[in-house]
Amino acid sequence: VCTQQELLPCKSLPETPLFQLLGLSIATLSTVAHYGLRFTLISNVSLDSNAYKVIHHSAFYFGICLSMTLILAALLSSAATVRKSQCLTAMGFFCFALAFCGLIPAACWRYTHSTEVEDSMMDVYDFVYEEVRRNTSSFRRHELTAIHEAFLCCGKHSPFGDTTDVENTTCPPNQVHNEGQDCLREIQDFLKKHMDFVFSLLGIAIGFTVTVSVLSRF
């Protein structure tokens, strides 16, 4: 049973490992999204006028800052428990509040701009595909081939069911012969799964942040 002086540190102790794990999870997800092969390929190919490159870098830096804030809050909570310091607890509460102020706009942006990342990524593929179709640029052809290999897809399906020279020269042989998946659909499905996981992680982080902030207040 906690005394009146020990009540605040005892309340913050059980949440500390959860926030450390949550912060590491967000940092890992941000790093994978930034340096992952599929995301990196699209980022390198996208033009400055395309919004994807800005979103790609902004999401990484936001994720790293958010993870560091959560880990710092967890460490301050642990230190406050050991030292029984109200000053450290107040600093930990401030970090939790700061993380909450970042999580809410991120979740709102995910909800209101649910298709912006998807559209910008597919626009990049459309641009590269049309560039290869219009000319014989070996540089663009190499980029399109790399995208096909990374996403395990093959071009854009024609409503007439025919395969153009672009697919024949840039798709892996097994994808051409087996009528490989439409790349636009593969990109859409891949991003939907990734964004759903991001949204779930944000929801968990918001829930834990609110809970531990309320306990810290008491």
mmCIF file of N, CA and C in Angstrom, residues 47 126-137 140-141 144 166:
data_model
loop_
_atom_site.group_PDB
_atom_site.id
_atom_site.type_symbol
_atom_site.label_atom_id
_atom_site.label_comp_id
_atom_site.label_asym_id
_atom_site.label_seq_id
_atom_site.Cartn_x
_atom_site.Cartn_y
_atom_site.Cartn_z
ATOM 1 N N LEU A 47 9.385 13.440 -58.350
ATOM 2 C CA LEU A 47 9.820 14.779 -58.691
ATOM 3 C C LEU A 47 9.595 15.719 -57.506
ATOM 4 N N ASP A 126 2.949 6.179 -62.161
ATOM 5 C CA ASP A 126 2.376 6.569 -63.460
ATOM 6 C C ASP A 126 3.366 7.391 -64.272
ATOM 7 N N PHE A 127 4.066 8.309 -63.598
ATOM 8 C CA PHE A 127 5.043 9.154 -64.291
ATOM 9 C C PHE A 127 6.168 8.319 -64.895
ATOM 10 N N VAL A 128 6.745 7.424 -64.090
ATOM 11 C CA VAL A 128 7.847 6.601 -64.586
ATOM 12 C C VAL A 128 7.369 5.687 -65.718
ATOM 13 N N TYR A 129 6.206 5.110 -65.552
ATOM 14 C CA TYR A 129 5.663 4.192 -66.568
ATOM 15 C C TYR A 129 5.459 4.919 -67.890
ATOM 16 N N GLU A 130 4.873 6.105 -67.851
ATOM 17 C CA GLU A 130 4.628 6.858 -69.081
ATOM 18 C C GLU A 130 5.920 7.344 -69.702
ATOM 19 N N GLU A 131 6.903 7.687 -68.883
ATOM 20 C CA GLU A 131 8.198 8.098 -69.426
ATOM 21 C C GLU A 131 8.849 6.952 -70.195
ATOM 22 N N VAL A 132 8.766 5.752 -69.664
ATOM 23 C CA VAL A 132 9.337 4.590 -70.355
ATOM 24 C C VAL A 132 8.537 4.261 -71.606
ATOM 25 N N ARG A 133 7.232 4.420 -71.548
ATOM 26 C CA ARG A 133 6.388 4.096 -72.704
ATOM 27 C C ARG A 133 6.612 5.065 -73.866
ATOM 28 N N ARG A 134 6.902 6.346 -73.540
ATOM 29 C CA ARG A 134 7.060 7.342 -74.587
ATOM 30 C C ARG A 134 8.439 7.333 -75.218
ATOM 31 N N ASN A 135 9.450 6.907 -74.488
ATOM 32 C CA ASN A 135 10.801 6.925 -75.043
ATOM 33 C C ASN A 135 11.571 5.709 -74.555
ATOM 34 N N THR A 136 12.797 5.633 -74.912
ATOM 35 C CA THR A 136 13.633 4.468 -74.573
ATOM 36 C C THR A 136 14.723 4.854 -73.571
ATOM 37 N N SER A 137 14.423 5.724 -72.651
ATOM 38 C CA SER A 137 15.391 6.154 -71.650
ATOM 39 C C SER A 137 15.798 4.968 -70.781
ATOM 40 N N ARG A 140 15.165 5.681 -66.833
ATOM 41 C CA ARG A 140 13.797 5.453 -66.368
ATOM 42 C C ARG A 140 13.416 3.981 -66.466
ATOM 43 N N ARG A 141 13.904 3.309 -67.482
ATOM 44 C CA ARG A 141 13.598 1.890 -67.627
ATOM 45 C C ARG A 141 14.184 1.091 -66.465
ATOM 46 N N LEU A 144 11.930 1.717 -63.424
ATOM 47 C CA LEU A 144 10.670 0.982 -63.512
ATOM 48 C C LEU A 144 10.892 -0.503 -63.250
ATOM 49 N N VAL A 166 6.389 -2.273 -72.633
ATOM 50 C CA VAL A 166 6.922 -1.841 -71.342
ATOM 51 C C VAL A 166 6.956 -3.014 -70.377
#
